[in-house]
PDB file of C-alpha atoms in Angstrom:
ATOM      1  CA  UNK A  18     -12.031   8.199   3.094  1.00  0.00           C
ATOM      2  CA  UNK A  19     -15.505   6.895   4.266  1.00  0.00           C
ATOM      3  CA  UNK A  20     -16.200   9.367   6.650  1.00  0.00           C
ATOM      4  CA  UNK A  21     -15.958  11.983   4.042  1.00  0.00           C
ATOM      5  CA  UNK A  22     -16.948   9.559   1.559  1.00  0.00           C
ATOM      6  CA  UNK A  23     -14.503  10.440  -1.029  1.00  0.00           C
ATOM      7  CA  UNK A  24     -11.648   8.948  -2.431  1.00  0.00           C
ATOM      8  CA  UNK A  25      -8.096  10.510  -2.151  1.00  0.00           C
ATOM      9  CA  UNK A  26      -5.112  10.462  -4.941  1.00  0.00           C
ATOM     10  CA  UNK A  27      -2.153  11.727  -4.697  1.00  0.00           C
ATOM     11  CA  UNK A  28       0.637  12.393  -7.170  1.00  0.00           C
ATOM     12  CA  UNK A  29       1.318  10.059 -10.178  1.00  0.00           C
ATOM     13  CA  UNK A  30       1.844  11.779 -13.495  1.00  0.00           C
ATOM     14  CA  UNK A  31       3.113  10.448 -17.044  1.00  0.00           C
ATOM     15  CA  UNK A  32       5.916   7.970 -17.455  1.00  0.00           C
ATOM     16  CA  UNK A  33       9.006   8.632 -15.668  1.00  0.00           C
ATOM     17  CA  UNK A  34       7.111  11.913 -14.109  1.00  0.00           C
ATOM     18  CA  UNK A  35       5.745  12.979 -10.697  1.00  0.00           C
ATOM     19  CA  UNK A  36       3.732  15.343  -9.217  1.00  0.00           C
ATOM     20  CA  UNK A  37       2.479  16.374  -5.957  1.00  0.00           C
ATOM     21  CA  UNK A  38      -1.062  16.796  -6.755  1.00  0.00           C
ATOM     22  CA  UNK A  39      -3.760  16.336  -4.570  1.00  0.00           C
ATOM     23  CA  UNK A  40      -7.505  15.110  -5.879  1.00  0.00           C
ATOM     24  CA  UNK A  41     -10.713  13.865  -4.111  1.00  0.00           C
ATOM     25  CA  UNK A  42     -13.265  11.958  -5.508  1.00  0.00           C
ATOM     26  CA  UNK A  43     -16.539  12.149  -5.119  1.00  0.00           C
ATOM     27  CA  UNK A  44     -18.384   9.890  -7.208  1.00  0.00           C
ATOM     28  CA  UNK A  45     -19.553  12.382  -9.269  1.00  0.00           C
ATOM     29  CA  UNK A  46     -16.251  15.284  -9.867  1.00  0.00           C
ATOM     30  CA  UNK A  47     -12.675  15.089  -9.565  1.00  0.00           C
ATOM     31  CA  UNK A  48     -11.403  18.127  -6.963  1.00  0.00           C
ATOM     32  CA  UNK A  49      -8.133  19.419  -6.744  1.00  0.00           C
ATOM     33  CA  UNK A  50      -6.240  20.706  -3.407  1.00  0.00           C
ATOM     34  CA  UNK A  51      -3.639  22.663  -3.804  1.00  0.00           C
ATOM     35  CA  UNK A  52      -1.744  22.257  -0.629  1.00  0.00           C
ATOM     36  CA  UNK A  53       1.476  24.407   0.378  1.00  0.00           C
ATOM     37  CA  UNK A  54       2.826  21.399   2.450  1.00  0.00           C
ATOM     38  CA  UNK A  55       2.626  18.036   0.813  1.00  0.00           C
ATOM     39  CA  UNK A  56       4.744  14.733   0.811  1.00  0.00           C
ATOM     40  CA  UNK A  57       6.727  15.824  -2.393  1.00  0.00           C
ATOM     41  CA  UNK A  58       7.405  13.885  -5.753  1.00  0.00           C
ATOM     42  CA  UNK A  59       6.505  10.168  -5.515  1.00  0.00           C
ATOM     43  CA  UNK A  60       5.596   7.239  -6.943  1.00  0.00           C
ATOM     44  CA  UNK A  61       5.413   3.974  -5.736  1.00  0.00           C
ATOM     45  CA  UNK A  62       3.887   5.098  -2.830  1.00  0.00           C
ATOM     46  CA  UNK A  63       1.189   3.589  -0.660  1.00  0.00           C
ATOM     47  CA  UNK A  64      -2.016   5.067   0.740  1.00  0.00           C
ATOM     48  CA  UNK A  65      -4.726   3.582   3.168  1.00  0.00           C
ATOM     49  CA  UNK A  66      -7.373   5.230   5.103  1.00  0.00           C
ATOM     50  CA  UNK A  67      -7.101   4.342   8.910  1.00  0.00           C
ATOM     51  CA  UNK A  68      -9.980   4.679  11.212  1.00  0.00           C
ATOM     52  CA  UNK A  69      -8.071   5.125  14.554  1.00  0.00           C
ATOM     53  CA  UNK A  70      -6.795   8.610  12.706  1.00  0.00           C
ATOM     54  CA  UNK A  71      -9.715   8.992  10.643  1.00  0.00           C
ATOM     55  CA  UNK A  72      -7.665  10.105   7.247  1.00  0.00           C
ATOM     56  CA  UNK A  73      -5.610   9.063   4.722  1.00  0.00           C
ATOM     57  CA  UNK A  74      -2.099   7.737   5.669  1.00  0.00           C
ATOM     58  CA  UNK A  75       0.808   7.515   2.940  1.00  0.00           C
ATOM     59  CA  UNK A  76       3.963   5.589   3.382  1.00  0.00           C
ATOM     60  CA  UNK A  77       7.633   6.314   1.140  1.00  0.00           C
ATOM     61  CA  UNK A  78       7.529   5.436  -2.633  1.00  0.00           C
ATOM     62  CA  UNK A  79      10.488   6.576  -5.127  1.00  0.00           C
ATOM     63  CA  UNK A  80      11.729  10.139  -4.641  1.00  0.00           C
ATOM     64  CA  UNK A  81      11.827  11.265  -8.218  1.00  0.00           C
ATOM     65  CA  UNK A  82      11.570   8.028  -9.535  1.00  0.00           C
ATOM     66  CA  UNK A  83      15.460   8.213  -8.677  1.00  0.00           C
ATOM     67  CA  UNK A  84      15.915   6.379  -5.126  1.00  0.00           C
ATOM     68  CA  UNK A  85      14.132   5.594  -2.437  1.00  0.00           C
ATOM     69  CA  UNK A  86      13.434   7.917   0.636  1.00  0.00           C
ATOM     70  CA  UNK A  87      11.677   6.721   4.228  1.00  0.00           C
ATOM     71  CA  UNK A  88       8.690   9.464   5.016  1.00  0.00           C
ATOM     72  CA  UNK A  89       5.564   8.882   6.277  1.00  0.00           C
ATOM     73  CA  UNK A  90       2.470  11.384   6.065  1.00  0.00           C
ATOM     74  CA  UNK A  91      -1.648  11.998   6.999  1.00  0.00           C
ATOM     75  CA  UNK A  92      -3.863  13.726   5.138  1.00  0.00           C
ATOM     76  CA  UNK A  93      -7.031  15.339   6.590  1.00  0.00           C
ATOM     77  CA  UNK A  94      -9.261  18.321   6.077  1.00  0.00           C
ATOM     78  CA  UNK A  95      -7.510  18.570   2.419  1.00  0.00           C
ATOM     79  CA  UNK A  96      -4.232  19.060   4.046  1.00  0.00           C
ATOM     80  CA  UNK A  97      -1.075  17.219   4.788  1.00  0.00           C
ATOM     81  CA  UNK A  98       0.866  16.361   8.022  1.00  0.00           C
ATOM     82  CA  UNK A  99       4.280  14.306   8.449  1.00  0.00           C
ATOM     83  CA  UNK A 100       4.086  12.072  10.575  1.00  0.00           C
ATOM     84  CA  UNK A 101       7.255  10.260  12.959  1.00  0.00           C
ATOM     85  CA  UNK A 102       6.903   7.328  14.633  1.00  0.00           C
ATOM     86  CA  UNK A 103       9.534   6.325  16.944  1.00  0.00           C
ATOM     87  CA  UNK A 104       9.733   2.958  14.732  1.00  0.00           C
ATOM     88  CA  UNK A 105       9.261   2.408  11.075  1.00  0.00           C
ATOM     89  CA  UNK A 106       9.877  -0.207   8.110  1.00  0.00           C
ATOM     90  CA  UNK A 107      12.774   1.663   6.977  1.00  0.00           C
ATOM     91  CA  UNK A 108      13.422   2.978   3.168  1.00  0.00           C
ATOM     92  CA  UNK A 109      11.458   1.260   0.379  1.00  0.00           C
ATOM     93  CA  UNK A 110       8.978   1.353  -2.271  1.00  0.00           C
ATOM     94  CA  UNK A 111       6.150  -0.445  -4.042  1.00  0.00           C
ATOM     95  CA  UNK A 112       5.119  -2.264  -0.739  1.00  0.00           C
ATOM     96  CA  UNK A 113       1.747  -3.625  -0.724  1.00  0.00           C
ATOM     97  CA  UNK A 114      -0.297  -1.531   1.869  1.00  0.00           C
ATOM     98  CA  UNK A 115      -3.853  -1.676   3.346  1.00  0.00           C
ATOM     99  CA  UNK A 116      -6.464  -1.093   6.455  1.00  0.00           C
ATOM    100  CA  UNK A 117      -7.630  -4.016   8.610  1.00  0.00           C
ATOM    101  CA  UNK A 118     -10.749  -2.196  10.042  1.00  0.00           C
ATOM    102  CA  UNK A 119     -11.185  -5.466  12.291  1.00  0.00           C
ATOM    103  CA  UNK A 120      -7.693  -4.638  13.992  1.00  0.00           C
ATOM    104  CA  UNK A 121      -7.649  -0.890  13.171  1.00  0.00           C
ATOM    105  CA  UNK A 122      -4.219  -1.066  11.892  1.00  0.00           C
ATOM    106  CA  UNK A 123      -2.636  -0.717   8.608  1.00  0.00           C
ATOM    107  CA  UNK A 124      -1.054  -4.031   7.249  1.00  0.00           C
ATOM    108  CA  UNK A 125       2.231  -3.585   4.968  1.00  0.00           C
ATOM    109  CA  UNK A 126       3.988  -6.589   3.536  1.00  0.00           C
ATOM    110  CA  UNK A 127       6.999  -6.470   0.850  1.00  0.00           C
ATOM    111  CA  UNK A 128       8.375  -3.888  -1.111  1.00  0.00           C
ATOM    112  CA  UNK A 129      11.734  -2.901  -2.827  1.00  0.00           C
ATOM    113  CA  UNK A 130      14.268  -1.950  -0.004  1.00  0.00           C
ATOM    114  CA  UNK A 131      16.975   0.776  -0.410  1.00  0.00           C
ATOM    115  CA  UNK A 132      20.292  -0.199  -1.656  1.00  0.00           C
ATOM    116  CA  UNK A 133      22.912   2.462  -2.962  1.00  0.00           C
ATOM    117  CA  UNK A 134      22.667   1.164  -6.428  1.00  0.00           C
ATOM    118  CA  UNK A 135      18.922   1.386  -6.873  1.00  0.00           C
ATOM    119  CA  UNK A 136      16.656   1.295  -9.222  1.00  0.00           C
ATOM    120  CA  UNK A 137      19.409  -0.904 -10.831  1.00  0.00           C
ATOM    121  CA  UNK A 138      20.529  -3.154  -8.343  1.00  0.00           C
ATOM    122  CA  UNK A 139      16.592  -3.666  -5.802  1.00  0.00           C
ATOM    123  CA  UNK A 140      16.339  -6.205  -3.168  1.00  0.00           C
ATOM    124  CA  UNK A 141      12.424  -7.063  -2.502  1.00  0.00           C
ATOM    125  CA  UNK A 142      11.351  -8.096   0.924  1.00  0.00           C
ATOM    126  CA  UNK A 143       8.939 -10.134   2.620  1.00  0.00           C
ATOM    127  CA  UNK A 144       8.610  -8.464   5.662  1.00  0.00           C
ATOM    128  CA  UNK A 145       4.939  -7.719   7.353  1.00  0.00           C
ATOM    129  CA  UNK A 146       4.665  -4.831   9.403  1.00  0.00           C
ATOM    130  CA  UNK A 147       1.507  -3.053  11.095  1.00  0.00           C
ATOM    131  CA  UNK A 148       0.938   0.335  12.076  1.00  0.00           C
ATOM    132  CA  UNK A 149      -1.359   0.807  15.024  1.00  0.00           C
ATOM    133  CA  UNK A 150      -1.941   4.824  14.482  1.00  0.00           C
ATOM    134  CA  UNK A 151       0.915   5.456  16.543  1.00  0.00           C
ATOM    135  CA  UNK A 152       3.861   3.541  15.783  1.00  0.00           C
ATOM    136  CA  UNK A 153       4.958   0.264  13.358  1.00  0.00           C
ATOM    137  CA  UNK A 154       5.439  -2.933  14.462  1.00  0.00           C
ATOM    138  CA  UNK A 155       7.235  -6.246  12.528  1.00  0.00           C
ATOM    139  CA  UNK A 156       5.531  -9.041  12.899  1.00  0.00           C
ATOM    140  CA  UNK A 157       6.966 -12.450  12.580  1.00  0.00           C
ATOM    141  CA  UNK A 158       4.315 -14.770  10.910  1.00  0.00           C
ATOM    142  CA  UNK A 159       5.593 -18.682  10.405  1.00  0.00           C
ATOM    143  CA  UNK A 160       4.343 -18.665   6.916  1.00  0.00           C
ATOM    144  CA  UNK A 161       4.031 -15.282   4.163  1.00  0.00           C
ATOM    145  CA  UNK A 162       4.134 -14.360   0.537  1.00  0.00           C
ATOM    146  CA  UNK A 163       7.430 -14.619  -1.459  1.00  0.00           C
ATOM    147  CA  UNK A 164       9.793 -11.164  -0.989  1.00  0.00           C
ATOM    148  CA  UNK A 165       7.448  -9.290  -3.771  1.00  0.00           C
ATOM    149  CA  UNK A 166       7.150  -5.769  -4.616  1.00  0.00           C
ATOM    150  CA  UNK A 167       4.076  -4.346  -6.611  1.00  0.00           C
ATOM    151  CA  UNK A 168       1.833  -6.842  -5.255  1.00  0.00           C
ATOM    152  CA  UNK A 169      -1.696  -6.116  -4.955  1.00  0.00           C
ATOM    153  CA  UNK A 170      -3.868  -6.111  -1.177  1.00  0.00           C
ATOM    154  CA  UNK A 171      -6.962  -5.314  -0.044  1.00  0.00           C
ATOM    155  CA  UNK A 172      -8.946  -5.943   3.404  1.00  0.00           C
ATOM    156  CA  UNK A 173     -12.111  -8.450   2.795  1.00  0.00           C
ATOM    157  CA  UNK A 174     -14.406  -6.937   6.012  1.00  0.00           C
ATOM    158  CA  UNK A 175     -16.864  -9.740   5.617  1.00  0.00           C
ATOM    159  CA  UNK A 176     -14.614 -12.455   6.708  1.00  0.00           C
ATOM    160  CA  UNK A 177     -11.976 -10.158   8.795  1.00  0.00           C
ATOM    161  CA  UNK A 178      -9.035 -10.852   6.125  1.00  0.00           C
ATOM    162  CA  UNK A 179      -6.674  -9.502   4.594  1.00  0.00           C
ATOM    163  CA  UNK A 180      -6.302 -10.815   0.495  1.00  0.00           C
ATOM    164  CA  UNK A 181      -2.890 -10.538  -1.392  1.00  0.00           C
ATOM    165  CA  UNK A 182      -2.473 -10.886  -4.702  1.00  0.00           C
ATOM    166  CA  UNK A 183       0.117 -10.945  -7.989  1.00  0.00           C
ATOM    167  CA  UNK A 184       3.260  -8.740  -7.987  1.00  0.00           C
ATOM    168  CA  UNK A 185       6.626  -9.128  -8.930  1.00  0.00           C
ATOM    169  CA  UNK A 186       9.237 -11.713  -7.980  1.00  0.00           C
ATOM    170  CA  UNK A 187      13.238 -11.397  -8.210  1.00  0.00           C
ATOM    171  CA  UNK A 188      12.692 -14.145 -11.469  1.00  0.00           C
ATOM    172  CA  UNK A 189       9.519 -12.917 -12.493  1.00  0.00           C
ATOM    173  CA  UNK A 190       5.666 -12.309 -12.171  1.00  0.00           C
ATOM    174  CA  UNK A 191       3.729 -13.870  -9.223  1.00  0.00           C
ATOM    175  CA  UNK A 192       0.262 -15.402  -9.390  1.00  0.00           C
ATOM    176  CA  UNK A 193      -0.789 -16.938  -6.151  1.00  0.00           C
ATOM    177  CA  UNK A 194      -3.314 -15.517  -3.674  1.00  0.00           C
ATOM    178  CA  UNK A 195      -2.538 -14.849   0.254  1.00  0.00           C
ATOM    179  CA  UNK A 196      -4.630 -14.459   3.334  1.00  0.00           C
ATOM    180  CA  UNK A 197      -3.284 -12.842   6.600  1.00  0.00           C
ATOM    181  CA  UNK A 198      -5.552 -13.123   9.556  1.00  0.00           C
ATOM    182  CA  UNK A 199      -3.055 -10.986  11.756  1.00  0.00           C
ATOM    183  CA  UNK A 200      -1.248 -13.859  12.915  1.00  0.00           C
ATOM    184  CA  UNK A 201      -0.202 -15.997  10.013  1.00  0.00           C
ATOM    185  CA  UNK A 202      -0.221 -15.627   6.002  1.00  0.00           C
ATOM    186  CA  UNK A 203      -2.125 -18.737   4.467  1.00  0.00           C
ATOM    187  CA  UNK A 204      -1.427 -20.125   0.630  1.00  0.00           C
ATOM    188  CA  UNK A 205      -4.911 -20.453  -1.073  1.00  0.00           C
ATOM    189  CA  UNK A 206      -5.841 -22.304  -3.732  1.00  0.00           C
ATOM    190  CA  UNK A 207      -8.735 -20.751  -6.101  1.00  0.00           C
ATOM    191  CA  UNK A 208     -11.512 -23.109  -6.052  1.00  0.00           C
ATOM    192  CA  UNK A 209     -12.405 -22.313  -9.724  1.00  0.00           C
ATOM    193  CA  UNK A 210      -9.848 -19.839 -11.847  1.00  0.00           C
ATOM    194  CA  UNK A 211      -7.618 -17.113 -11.014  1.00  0.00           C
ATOM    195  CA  UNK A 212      -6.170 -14.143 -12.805  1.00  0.00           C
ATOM    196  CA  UNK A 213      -2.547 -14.323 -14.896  1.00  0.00           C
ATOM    197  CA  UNK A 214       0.204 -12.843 -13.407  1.00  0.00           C
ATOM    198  CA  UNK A 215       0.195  -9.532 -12.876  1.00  0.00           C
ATOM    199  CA  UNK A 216       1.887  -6.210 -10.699  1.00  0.00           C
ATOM    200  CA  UNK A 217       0.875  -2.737 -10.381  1.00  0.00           C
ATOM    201  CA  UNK A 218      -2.651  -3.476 -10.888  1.00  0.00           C
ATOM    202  CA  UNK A 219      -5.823  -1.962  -8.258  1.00  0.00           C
ATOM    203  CA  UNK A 220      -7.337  -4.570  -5.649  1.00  0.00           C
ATOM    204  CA  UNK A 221     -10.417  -2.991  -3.430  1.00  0.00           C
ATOM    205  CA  UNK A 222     -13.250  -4.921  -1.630  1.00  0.00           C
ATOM    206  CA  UNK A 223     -16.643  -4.324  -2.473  1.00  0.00           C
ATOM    207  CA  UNK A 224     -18.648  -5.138   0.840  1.00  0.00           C
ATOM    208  CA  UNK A 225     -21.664  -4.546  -0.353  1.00  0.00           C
ATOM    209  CA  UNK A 226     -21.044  -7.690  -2.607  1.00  0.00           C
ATOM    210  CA  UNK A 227     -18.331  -9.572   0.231  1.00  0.00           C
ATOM    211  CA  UNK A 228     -15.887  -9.590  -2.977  1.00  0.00           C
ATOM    212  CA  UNK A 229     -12.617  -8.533  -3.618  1.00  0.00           C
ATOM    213  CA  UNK A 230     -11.758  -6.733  -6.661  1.00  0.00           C
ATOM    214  CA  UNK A 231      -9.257  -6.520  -9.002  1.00  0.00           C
ATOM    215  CA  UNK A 232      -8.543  -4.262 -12.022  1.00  0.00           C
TER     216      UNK A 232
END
């Protein structure tokens, strides 16, 4: 969260285990908040600070690791709120989520969706959808990523763009890098080298630097 300048995590836990912890980071200590309300045991989950709210919003994940669940939350002032749009992208999990602060919106693209048989039987997705603070909207782009879940995405402020990368494919590992300028996705090429395949990795943008960052 910039305006508090901290940075939020919530839940997580060992293998196969969940939690509904809250922390802040500060740059210097770890804080916990112990909230009595909370979004419950998740992982899979996304979270992306939006300006137009000014906190922390969190979209679905897997409930207990076990199936998938649609909820939607904010967190402010170290506590939680559900939120309830009128429309939404519907059950699923390990979507790739993050803030255009050009647009003010948050961009989601992918994901596992729900199907009675999962985490055995998953369908991915290559849906894009946008949430302007208020409600989500699908957009319909000629061009996007492969249906991918566990891809990484980030929002590269110097050049108004927002950078996907990596994830996981029905046959296997993806490796090609994305743009999405809010109207269309764009295939790019790495001038030099790129990473291996990867999924469930951490993609930021350093904009003191104008470069995107993955770990």
């Amino acid at each position: 969260n910039p305006l508090d300048q901290v940075a939020v995590y919530y839940a997580g836990g060992p293998y196969h285990q969940t939690g509904t912890w809250t922390y802040e980071w500060d740059g210097v200590n770890w804080t916990e908040y112990q909230t009595t309300v909370n979004p419950g045991y998740f992982d899979g989950h996304n979270m992306a600070f939006m300006g137009e709210l000014g906190g922390i919003v969190l979209y679905q994940g897997n409930a207990n690791i076990l199936g998938l669940e649609e909820q939607f939350w904010f967190y402010k002032d170290h506590s939680w709120t559900e939120l309830q749009p009128e429309t939404s992208p519907g059950n699923r999990g390990s979507a790739a989520m993050s803030y255009d602060s050009h647009r003010d919106c948050v961009v989601m693209f992918g994901g596992a969706v729900d199907k009675e048989t999962y985490p055995y039987d998953i369908e991915y997705t290559h849906d894009t959808w946008e949430f302007d603070g208020v409600d989500w909207y699908l957009r319909n782009p000629e061009h996007h990523p492969p249906a991918l879940r566990c891809a990484h995405m980030t929002f590269d402020s110097c050049r108004n763009i927002t950078v996907l990368f990596g994830g996981y494919e029905e046959y296997g590992w993806h490796l090609d890098t994305w743009e999405y300028d809010g109207i269309d996705w764009t295939r790019i090429e790495p001038a030099t080298s790129k990473p291996i395949p990867r999924y469930d990795g951490m993609l930021c943008f350093d904009t003191h630097r104008c470069r995107s960052v993955l770990h």
